């Protein structure tokens, strides 16, 4: 089916006595077994099915199947947040502890996870310039077990060269994990371009209404984990599985089963069924929302770029953006809701933000409501001036997350705030009098 149809139907067909049209909310912690024999088989993971909702729930399962379909993946595991999806996807590859090569332009929460918590666990990270394939190759160590990057970075919307980076990884038998939160599968499907695993903060574009938190790990089922020395957690026998391996038992679903039956089970960041239902409802309108947002982004960029209060707009649709050519190939429909606006002077930042009447100052993306933030003092406030510069940002950069309002109203709000800020900047003496 096409993505528009999968967004509405994948993973669910009305069934049972009442055939509810809406994927039902199964709020149950546990599931009855019809016999002791059935319980034995299910607990031993020899028979599929639900035992206890920490590791699987029928409502959550519909979400997992829907996102797997949208991403073109084989298996998915939902988690409580995007943060836990990132953590579990990588812990399953790097326990030991091992080494990760990661893009230097990542979501702040991921940077904290990698540089602080993972560092405490002994997992080592090398950060590289995402746009430089040679840097990825050069950072590989003997025990590198994952590449990690974002398909579209935040807030500059740098598009990752997935074919080039995944080719380097696969030469070295390293799986590539891609955070596809900002782009959403509507704009790019990383698995189609060589990636092995996709993660999402479903809190953002998938849920789309700023009302629930959630995350998901999607596996292509195609990476070769059969080397027992390299991937003992998947290919070697485990005491916990009566001395069988996940690979023997689950074949191409082995990685997803590791995420679910070890990390989700043992650490417990489980998605609540009600949240899964909320995310499912959000996904139904994702294609329509993505198209509307794309049109609004185009309108705003076109109408605002000549404003004297703006030094530059950073967006792949513009020829000056470093990802302009790559974006034509990988993200032809757009890169999502984020636009980075660099004001003409840092002194304009506060007046513009405080002058907005419709657009809210808030640190979220992918909401129905348009939001603005100032990375240098908000999401990226822990970065030094040089780290900020490495990320392509400066103190004049604002991040806009375009929502579903009428673009004419958004344009009017931004224009009046920019005009007001410029008036104030040009007349500082009358301002102080
Ligand atoms: C928000 C976000 C996360 C973390 O997701 P939560 O749902 O907030 O835990 C991870 N990656 C990206 C790109 C994000 O925007």
CSV table of C-alpha atoms and ligand atoms in Angstrom, one decimal:
chain,number,residue,atom,x,y,z
A,1,UNK,CA,0.0,0.0,0.0
A,2,UNK,CA,1.1,3.6,-0.4
A,3,UNK,CA,2.1,5.5,2.7
A,4,UNK,CA,-1.1,7.6,2.7
A,5,UNK,CA,-3.1,4.3,3.0
A,6,UNK,CA,-0.7,2.7,5.5
A,7,UNK,CA,-0.8,5.8,7.7
A,8,UNK,CA,-4.6,5.1,8.2
A,9,UNK,CA,-4.8,1.3,8.0
A,10,UNK,CA,-1.5,-0.5,8.5
A,11,UNK,CA,-1.5,-2.9,11.5
A,12,UNK,CA,-5.2,-2.9,12.1
A,13,UNK,CA,-8.4,-4.3,10.6
A,14,UNK,CA,-11.6,-4.2,12.6
A,15,UNK,CA,-12.2,-7.6,14.2
A,16,UNK,CA,-13.8,-9.3,17.2
A,17,UNK,CA,-17.5,-9.1,18.3
A,18,UNK,CA,-17.8,-5.3,17.9
A,19,UNK,CA,-15.4,-4.6,15.1
A,20,UNK,CA,-14.5,-1.1,16.4
A,21,UNK,CA,-13.2,1.2,13.6
A,22,UNK,CA,-10.7,2.8,15.9
A,23,UNK,CA,-7.7,0.7,17.0
A,24,UNK,CA,-9.0,-0.3,20.5
A,25,UNK,CA,-7.2,0.8,23.7
A,26,UNK,CA,-6.2,-2.4,25.5
A,27,UNK,CA,-5.5,-1.1,29.0
A,28,UNK,CA,-4.4,-4.3,30.6
A,29,UNK,CA,-1.2,-5.2,32.4
A,30,UNK,CA,-1.5,-8.9,31.9
A,31,UNK,CA,-3.1,-11.5,29.6
A,32,UNK,CA,-4.8,-14.7,30.4
A,33,UNK,CA,-3.3,-18.0,29.2
A,34,UNK,CA,-5.7,-20.8,28.2
A,35,UNK,CA,-3.5,-23.5,29.6
A,36,UNK,CA,-0.3,-23.9,31.6
A,37,UNK,CA,1.3,-25.3,28.4
A,38,UNK,CA,0.6,-22.0,26.6
A,39,UNK,CA,2.1,-19.9,29.4
A,40,UNK,CA,5.2,-22.0,29.4
A,41,UNK,CA,5.7,-21.6,25.6
A,42,UNK,CA,5.0,-17.8,25.7
A,43,UNK,CA,7.3,-17.1,28.6
A,44,UNK,CA,10.1,-19.1,27.0
A,45,UNK,CA,9.6,-16.9,23.9
A,46,UNK,CA,8.9,-20.0,21.8
A,47,UNK,CA,5.4,-18.9,21.0
A,48,UNK,CA,4.5,-15.3,20.0
A,49,UNK,CA,1.9,-13.5,22.0
A,50,UNK,CA,1.3,-11.2,24.9
A,51,UNK,CA,2.3,-12.1,28.4
A,52,UNK,CA,2.7,-8.8,30.3
A,53,UNK,CA,2.5,-5.3,28.9
A,54,UNK,CA,6.0,-4.3,29.7
A,55,UNK,CA,7.2,-6.2,26.7
A,56,UNK,CA,4.2,-6.1,24.4
A,57,UNK,CA,0.6,-4.9,24.3
A,58,UNK,CA,-2.0,-5.2,21.5
A,59,UNK,CA,-2.5,-1.5,21.0
A,60,UNK,CA,1.2,-0.8,21.1
A,61,UNK,CA,1.7,-3.6,18.6
A,62,UNK,CA,-0.6,-1.9,16.1
A,63,UNK,CA,1.6,1.2,16.3
A,64,UNK,CA,4.7,-0.9,15.9
A,65,UNK,CA,3.3,-2.5,12.7
A,66,UNK,CA,2.1,0.9,11.3
A,67,UNK,CA,5.5,2.6,11.8
A,68,UNK,CA,7.3,-0.4,10.4
A,69,UNK,CA,5.1,-0.3,7.3
A,70,UNK,CA,5.7,3.5,6.9
A,71,UNK,CA,9.4,3.1,7.2
A,72,UNK,CA,9.6,0.0,5.0
A,73,UNK,CA,11.0,-2.0,8.0
A,74,UNK,CA,10.4,-5.6,9.1
A,75,UNK,CA,10.1,-5.2,12.9
A,76,UNK,CA,9.5,-2.4,15.3
A,77,UNK,CA,9.6,-1.9,19.1
A,78,UNK,CA,7.9,1.1,20.6
A,79,UNK,CA,9.3,2.8,23.7
A,80,UNK,CA,8.1,5.4,26.2
A,81,UNK,CA,10.1,8.3,24.6
A,82,UNK,CA,12.3,9.0,21.7
A,83,UNK,CA,15.2,9.2,24.2
A,84,UNK,CA,14.7,5.6,25.3
A,85,UNK,CA,14.4,4.5,21.6
A,86,UNK,CA,17.8,6.0,20.9
A,87,UNK,CA,19.2,4.5,24.1
A,88,UNK,CA,17.9,1.0,23.6
A,89,UNK,CA,18.7,0.9,19.9
A,90,UNK,CA,22.3,1.6,20.7
A,91,UNK,CA,22.7,-0.4,23.9
A,92,UNK,CA,21.6,-3.5,22.0
A,93,UNK,CA,24.6,-3.0,19.6
A,94,UNK,CA,27.3,-1.6,22.0
A,95,UNK,CA,27.0,-3.5,25.2
A,96,UNK,CA,30.4,-4.8,26.1
A,97,UNK,CA,31.1,-1.8,26.1
A,98,UNK,CA,32.0,-0.9,22.5
A,99,UNK,CA,32.5,2.1,20.3
A,100,UNK,CA,30.1,4.3,18.3
A,101,UNK,CA,30.8,6.8,15.5
A,102,UNK,CA,28.2,9.5,15.6
A,103,UNK,CA,27.4,12.7,13.7
A,104,UNK,CA,28.5,15.9,15.5
A,105,UNK,CA,25.2,17.5,14.9
A,106,UNK,CA,22.7,15.6,17.0
A,107,UNK,CA,19.7,16.4,19.2
A,108,UNK,CA,20.9,17.7,22.5
A,109,UNK,CA,19.3,14.9,24.6
A,110,UNK,CA,21.2,12.4,22.4
A,111,UNK,CA,24.5,14.3,23.0
A,112,UNK,CA,23.9,14.1,26.7
A,113,UNK,CA,23.1,10.4,26.5
A,114,UNK,CA,26.2,9.6,24.5
A,115,UNK,CA,28.8,11.9,26.2
A,116,UNK,CA,27.6,11.5,29.8
A,117,UNK,CA,25.5,8.4,30.5
A,118,UNK,CA,27.0,6.1,27.9
A,119,UNK,CA,30.5,7.4,28.8
A,120,UNK,CA,29.8,6.3,32.4
A,121,UNK,CA,28.9,2.8,31.0
A,122,UNK,CA,32.3,2.7,29.2
A,123,UNK,CA,30.7,3.1,25.7
A,124,UNK,CA,33.1,5.3,23.7
A,125,UNK,CA,31.9,7.8,21.1
A,126,UNK,CA,33.8,9.5,18.2
A,127,UNK,CA,31.9,12.5,16.8
A,128,UNK,CA,32.5,13.3,13.1
A,129,UNK,CA,31.4,15.9,10.6
A,130,UNK,CA,28.3,14.3,9.2
A,131,UNK,CA,28.9,15.8,5.7
A,132,UNK,CA,32.5,14.3,5.5
A,133,UNK,CA,32.4,10.6,4.5
A,134,UNK,CA,36.2,10.3,4.9
A,135,UNK,CA,35.7,11.3,8.6
A,136,UNK,CA,33.3,8.5,9.2
A,137,UNK,CA,35.8,6.0,7.6
A,138,UNK,CA,38.7,7.4,9.6
A,139,UNK,CA,36.9,7.2,13.0
A,140,UNK,CA,36.2,3.5,12.8
A,141,UNK,CA,37.9,1.4,15.4
A,142,UNK,CA,38.2,-2.4,15.9
A,143,UNK,CA,35.3,-2.4,18.2
A,144,UNK,CA,33.0,0.1,16.5
A,145,UNK,CA,29.5,-1.5,16.5
A,146,UNK,CA,27.3,1.4,15.3
A,147,UNK,CA,27.1,4.5,13.2
A,148,UNK,CA,24.5,7.0,14.5
A,149,UNK,CA,23.2,10.1,12.7
A,150,UNK,CA,20.0,12.1,12.0
A,151,UNK,CA,18.6,11.9,8.5
A,152,UNK,CA,17.8,15.7,8.8
A,153,UNK,CA,19.6,17.6,11.5
A,154,UNK,CA,18.1,20.2,13.8
A,155,UNK,CA,17.9,23.2,13.3
A,156,UNK,CA,20.0,23.6,10.1
A,157,UNK,CA,18.3,20.7,8.3
A,158,UNK,CA,21.5,19.2,7.0
A,159,UNK,CA,20.6,16.1,5.0
A,160,UNK,CA,22.7,13.1,5.7
A,161,UNK,CA,24.4,11.4,2.7
A,162,UNK,CA,22.9,8.1,3.6
A,163,UNK,CA,24.1,6.1,0.5
A,164,UNK,CA,27.7,7.2,1.1
A,165,UNK,CA,27.7,6.8,4.9
A,166,UNK,CA,26.0,3.4,4.9
A,167,UNK,CA,28.3,2.1,2.2
A,168,UNK,CA,31.3,2.9,4.4
A,169,UNK,CA,29.7,1.3,7.4
A,170,UNK,CA,28.8,-1.9,5.6
A,171,UNK,CA,32.3,-2.3,4.2
A,172,UNK,CA,33.2,-2.7,7.9
A,173,UNK,CA,30.2,-4.8,9.0
A,174,UNK,CA,28.8,-1.9,11.1
A,175,UNK,CA,25.1,-1.3,11.3
A,176,UNK,CA,23.8,2.3,10.7
A,177,UNK,CA,21.2,3.7,13.1
A,178,UNK,CA,19.3,6.8,11.8
A,179,UNK,CA,17.1,9.1,13.9
A,180,UNK,CA,14.4,10.0,11.4
A,181,UNK,CA,12.4,12.2,13.8
A,182,UNK,CA,12.6,15.5,11.9
A,183,UNK,CA,12.1,14.2,8.4
A,184,UNK,CA,9.4,11.6,9.2
A,185,UNK,CA,9.1,8.6,6.8
A,186,UNK,CA,6.9,10.8,4.6
A,187,UNK,CA,10.0,12.8,3.5
A,188,UNK,CA,12.7,10.1,3.6
A,189,UNK,CA,12.9,6.4,4.4
A,190,UNK,CA,16.5,5.8,5.6
A,191,UNK,CA,16.1,2.0,5.2
A,192,UNK,CA,15.6,2.5,1.5
A,193,UNK,CA,19.0,4.3,1.3
A,194,UNK,CA,21.0,1.6,3.1
A,195,UNK,CA,20.3,2.3,6.8
A,196,UNK,CA,19.7,-0.8,9.0
A,197,UNK,CA,17.8,0.7,12.0
A,198,UNK,CA,15.6,3.8,12.3
A,199,UNK,CA,14.6,5.5,15.5
A,200,UNK,CA,12.0,8.1,16.2
A,201,UNK,CA,10.9,10.5,18.8
A,202,UNK,CA,7.2,9.8,18.1
A,203,UNK,CA,6.5,12.7,20.3
A,204,UNK,CA,7.2,15.0,17.4
A,205,UNK,CA,5.9,14.6,13.8
A,206,UNK,CA,4.4,11.1,14.2
A,207,UNK,CA,2.1,12.0,17.1
A,208,UNK,CA,2.0,15.5,15.7
A,209,UNK,CA,-0.1,17.3,18.3
A,210,UNK,CA,2.3,17.9,21.2
A,211,UNK,CA,0.1,15.8,23.5
A,212,UNK,CA,2.0,12.5,24.1
A,213,UNK,CA,5.6,11.2,24.5
A,214,UNK,CA,6.7,8.1,22.6
A,215,UNK,CA,9.5,6.5,20.7
A,216,UNK,CA,10.1,3.6,18.4
A,217,UNK,CA,12.9,1.5,17.0
A,218,UNK,CA,12.4,0.0,13.5
A,219,UNK,CA,14.7,-2.7,12.1
A,220,UNK,CA,15.1,-3.6,8.5
A,221,UNK,CA,15.8,-7.2,9.5
A,222,UNK,CA,18.5,-7.4,6.9
A,223,UNK,CA,21.8,-6.7,8.7
A,224,UNK,CA,24.0,-9.8,9.1
A,225,UNK,CA,24.4,-10.4,12.8
A,226,UNK,CA,25.7,-14.0,12.4
A,227,UNK,CA,29.3,-13.5,13.4
A,228,UNK,CA,29.3,-14.8,17.0
A,229,UNK,CA,32.5,-13.1,18.0
A,230,UNK,CA,31.3,-9.8,16.8
A,231,UNK,CA,27.6,-10.0,17.9
A,232,UNK,CA,27.6,-12.5,20.8
A,233,UNK,CA,24.4,-10.9,22.2
A,234,UNK,CA,22.5,-12.0,19.1
A,235,UNK,CA,24.4,-14.9,17.5
A,236,UNK,CA,25.9,-16.7,20.6
A,237,UNK,CA,23.9,-19.0,22.9
A,238,UNK,CA,22.6,-17.3,26.0
A,239,UNK,CA,22.0,-18.9,29.4
A,240,UNK,CA,18.8,-16.9,29.6
A,241,UNK,CA,17.5,-18.6,26.4
A,242,UNK,CA,18.4,-22.2,27.6
A,243,UNK,CA,21.6,-21.9,25.7
A,244,UNK,CA,20.1,-21.1,22.4
A,245,UNK,CA,20.8,-17.8,20.5
A,246,UNK,CA,18.3,-15.1,19.5
A,247,UNK,CA,19.4,-15.6,15.9
A,248,UNK,CA,18.5,-19.3,16.0
A,249,UNK,CA,15.1,-18.6,17.6
A,250,UNK,CA,14.1,-15.5,15.8
A,251,UNK,CA,16.1,-15.2,12.6
A,252,UNK,CA,15.8,-11.8,11.0
A,253,UNK,CA,13.8,-10.6,14.0
A,254,UNK,CA,16.7,-11.3,16.4
A,255,UNK,CA,17.8,-7.7,16.8
A,256,UNK,CA,14.3,-6.4,17.5
A,257,UNK,CA,13.9,-9.3,20.0
A,258,UNK,CA,17.1,-8.3,21.7
A,259,UNK,CA,15.7,-4.7,22.1
A,260,UNK,CA,12.4,-6.1,23.4
A,261,UNK,CA,13.2,-9.2,25.4
A,262,UNK,CA,16.3,-7.9,27.1
A,263,UNK,CA,16.4,-4.1,27.1
A,264,UNK,CA,12.7,-3.1,27.2
A,265,UNK,CA,12.1,-6.0,29.5
A,266,UNK,CA,15.0,-5.4,31.9
A,267,UNK,CA,15.1,-1.5,31.9
A,268,UNK,CA,11.3,-1.0,31.4
A,269,UNK,CA,10.8,2.2,29.3
A,270,UNK,CA,7.5,0.9,27.9
A,271,UNK,CA,5.1,2.9,25.9
A,272,UNK,CA,1.7,3.3,27.6
A,273,UNK,CA,-1.2,1.9,25.5
A,274,UNK,CA,-3.1,5.2,25.7
A,275,UNK,CA,0.0,6.9,24.3
A,276,UNK,CA,0.2,4.4,21.5
A,277,UNK,CA,-3.4,5.1,20.6
A,278,UNK,CA,-2.7,8.9,20.6
A,279,UNK,CA,0.3,8.4,18.3
A,280,UNK,CA,-1.8,6.1,16.0
A,281,UNK,CA,-4.4,8.9,15.7
A,282,UNK,CA,-1.6,11.4,14.9
A,283,UNK,CA,-0.1,9.2,12.2
A,284,UNK,CA,-3.4,9.0,10.4
A,285,UNK,CA,-3.1,12.6,9.5
A,286,UNK,CA,0.6,12.7,9.0
A,287,UNK,CA,0.6,12.7,5.2
A,288,UNK,CA,-1.9,15.6,5.2
A,289,UNK,CA,0.0,17.5,7.9
A,290,UNK,CA,3.3,17.0,6.2
A,291,UNK,CA,2.0,18.4,2.9
A,292,UNK,CA,0.4,21.4,4.6
A,293,UNK,CA,3.6,22.1,6.6
A,294,UNK,CA,5.7,21.8,3.4
A,295,UNK,CA,3.6,24.4,1.6
A,296,UNK,CA,3.8,26.8,4.6
A,297,UNK,CA,7.5,26.4,4.9
A,298,UNK,CA,7.9,27.2,1.2
A,299,UNK,CA,5.7,30.3,1.6
A,300,UNK,CA,7.4,31.6,4.7
A,301,UNK,CA,10.9,31.2,3.2
A,302,UNK,CA,9.9,32.9,0.0
A,303,UNK,CA,8.1,35.8,1.7
A,304,UNK,CA,10.6,36.4,4.5
A,305,UNK,CA,14.0,36.0,2.9
A,306,UNK,CA,14.2,39.6,1.7
A,307,UNK,CA,13.2,41.1,5.1
A,308,UNK,CA,16.0,43.5,6.4
A,309,UNK,CA,15.8,42.0,9.8
A,310,UNK,CA,16.9,38.6,8.5
A,311,UNK,CA,20.5,37.9,7.5
A,312,UNK,CA,19.9,34.4,6.1
A,313,UNK,CA,17.4,31.6,6.1
A,314,UNK,CA,19.1,28.2,6.3
A,315,UNK,CA,17.0,25.6,4.5
A,316,UNK,CA,17.9,22.8,2.0
A,317,UNK,CA,15.3,24.3,-0.5
A,318,UNK,CA,17.7,27.3,-1.0
A,319,UNK,CA,20.7,27.0,-3.3
A,320,UNK,CA,23.1,28.4,-0.7
A,321,UNK,CA,22.4,25.5,1.7
A,322,UNK,CA,25.1,22.8,1.7
A,323,UNK,CA,22.5,20.1,1.4
A,324,UNK,CA,20.7,21.7,-1.5
A,325,UNK,CA,21.8,19.1,-4.2
A,326,UNK,CA,21.5,16.1,-1.8
A,327,UNK,CA,18.1,17.1,-0.7
A,328,UNK,CA,16.8,17.1,-4.3
A,329,UNK,CA,17.7,13.4,-4.3
A,330,UNK,CA,17.0,12.1,-0.8
A,331,UNK,CA,14.2,14.5,0.4
A,332,UNK,CA,12.5,15.7,-2.7
A,333,UNK,CA,9.2,16.4,-0.8
A,334,UNK,CA,10.9,18.5,1.9
A,335,UNK,CA,12.7,18.1,5.2
A,336,UNK,CA,9.9,18.7,7.6
A,337,UNK,CA,8.7,21.5,9.8
A,338,UNK,CA,12.0,23.1,10.9
A,339,UNK,CA,13.4,26.3,9.4
A,340,UNK,CA,16.5,28.1,10.8
A,341,UNK,CA,16.3,31.9,10.6
A,342,UNK,CA,19.4,33.9,11.2
A,343,UNK,CA,18.5,37.5,12.3
A,344,UNK,CA,20.6,40.5,11.1
A,345,UNK,CA,21.9,41.1,14.6
A,346,UNK,CA,21.9,39.2,17.9
A,347,UNK,CA,20.2,42.3,19.5
A,348,UNK,CA,17.1,41.6,17.5
A,349,UNK,CA,16.6,38.1,19.0
A,350,UNK,CA,14.8,39.0,22.2
A,351,UNK,CA,12.6,41.8,20.6
A,352,UNK,CA,11.6,39.5,17.8
A,353,UNK,CA,10.7,36.6,20.1
A,354,UNK,CA,8.9,38.8,22.6
A,355,UNK,CA,7.1,40.6,19.8
A,356,UNK,CA,5.4,37.5,18.4
A,357,UNK,CA,1.7,37.3,19.2
A,358,UNK,CA,0.7,34.0,17.5
A,359,UNK,CA,3.9,32.0,17.4
A,360,UNK,CA,4.9,30.6,20.8
A,361,UNK,CA,8.3,30.5,22.4
A,362,UNK,CA,8.6,26.8,23.2
A,363,UNK,CA,11.1,24.0,22.7
A,364,UNK,CA,9.2,21.5,20.6
A,365,UNK,CA,9.0,20.5,17.0
A,366,UNK,CA,6.3,18.8,14.9
A,367,UNK,CA,3.4,20.2,16.8
A,368,UNK,CA,0.2,21.6,15.2
A,369,UNK,CA,1.1,25.0,16.7
A,370,UNK,CA,4.0,27.0,15.3
A,371,UNK,CA,6.8,27.4,17.8
A,372,UNK,CA,10.0,29.4,17.9
A,373,UNK,CA,13.1,28.9,19.9
A,374,UNK,CA,16.6,30.3,20.3
A,375,UNK,CA,19.1,27.4,20.2
A,376,UNK,CA,22.1,29.3,21.6
A,377,UNK,CA,20.3,30.0,24.9
A,378,UNK,CA,17.8,27.1,24.9
A,379,UNK,CA,18.2,23.7,23.3
A,380,UNK,CA,22.0,24.3,22.7
A,381,UNK,CA,22.8,26.4,25.8
A,382,UNK,CA,25.4,24.0,27.0
A,383,UNK,CA,27.5,24.3,23.8
A,384,UNK,CA,30.6,26.6,23.9
A,385,UNK,CA,30.9,29.3,21.2
A,386,UNK,CA,33.1,27.1,19.1
A,387,UNK,CA,30.8,24.1,19.5
A,388,UNK,CA,28.0,26.3,18.5
A,389,UNK,CA,29.9,27.5,15.4
A,390,UNK,CA,30.8,23.8,14.6
A,391,UNK,CA,27.0,23.1,14.6
A,392,UNK,CA,26.6,25.9,12.1
A,393,UNK,CA,24.8,28.1,14.6
A,394,UNK,CA,25.4,31.5,16.1
A,395,UNK,CA,23.7,33.7,18.7
A,396,UNK,CA,21.4,35.2,16.0
A,397,UNK,CA,19.9,31.9,14.9
A,398,UNK,CA,16.2,31.2,15.6
A,399,UNK,CA,14.5,27.8,15.1
A,400,UNK,CA,11.0,27.9,13.7
A,401,UNK,CA,8.9,24.7,13.9
A,402,UNK,CA,6.1,25.4,11.4
A,403,UNK,CA,2.6,24.1,12.5
A,404,UNK,CA,-0.8,24.0,10.9
A,405,UNK,CA,-2.0,27.6,11.2
A,406,UNK,CA,-2.8,29.5,8.0
A,407,UNK,CA,0.6,30.5,6.6
A,408,UNK,CA,-0.7,34.1,6.0
A,409,UNK,CA,-1.2,34.5,9.7
A,410,UNK,CA,2.2,33.1,10.5
A,411,UNK,CA,3.8,35.5,8.0
A,412,UNK,CA,1.9,38.5,9.3
A,413,UNK,CA,3.0,37.6,12.9
A,414,UNK,CA,6.7,37.2,12.0
A,415,UNK,CA,6.7,40.3,9.8
A,416,UNK,CA,5.2,42.5,12.5
A,417,UNK,CA,7.7,41.2,15.1
A,418,UNK,CA,10.6,41.7,12.8
A,419,UNK,CA,9.4,45.3,11.9
A,420,UNK,CA,8.9,46.2,15.5
A,421,UNK,CA,12.4,44.8,16.5
A,422,UNK,CA,14.1,46.7,13.7
A,423,UNK,CA,12.2,50.0,14.7
A,424,UNK,CA,13.4,49.6,18.2
A,425,UNK,CA,17.0,48.8,17.1
A,426,UNK,CA,17.1,51.8,14.9
A,427,UNK,CA,15.8,54.2,17.6
A,428,UNK,CA,17.6,53.1,20.8
A,429,UNK,CA,17.8,56.7,22.2
A,430,UNK,CA,14.0,57.3,22.0
A,431,UNK,CA,13.6,53.8,23.4
A,432,UNK,CA,15.6,54.7,26.5
A,433,UNK,CA,14.0,58.2,27.0
B,1,LIG,C1,12.9,15.1,20.7
B,1,LIG,C2,13.9,14.3,20.1
B,1,LIG,C3,14.4,13.1,20.6
B,1,LIG,C4,14.0,12.7,22.0
B,1,LIG,O1,12.7,12.3,22.0
B,1,LIG,P1,11.7,12.4,23.3
B,1,LIG,O2,10.4,11.9,22.8
B,1,LIG,O3,11.7,13.9,23.7
B,1,LIG,O4,12.4,11.6,24.4
B,1,LIG,C5,15.4,12.4,19.9
B,1,LIG,N1,15.8,12.8,18.7
B,1,LIG,C6,15.3,13.9,18.1
B,1,LIG,C7,15.8,14.3,16.8
B,1,LIG,C8,14.3,14.7,18.7
B,1,LIG,O5,13.9,15.8,18.2
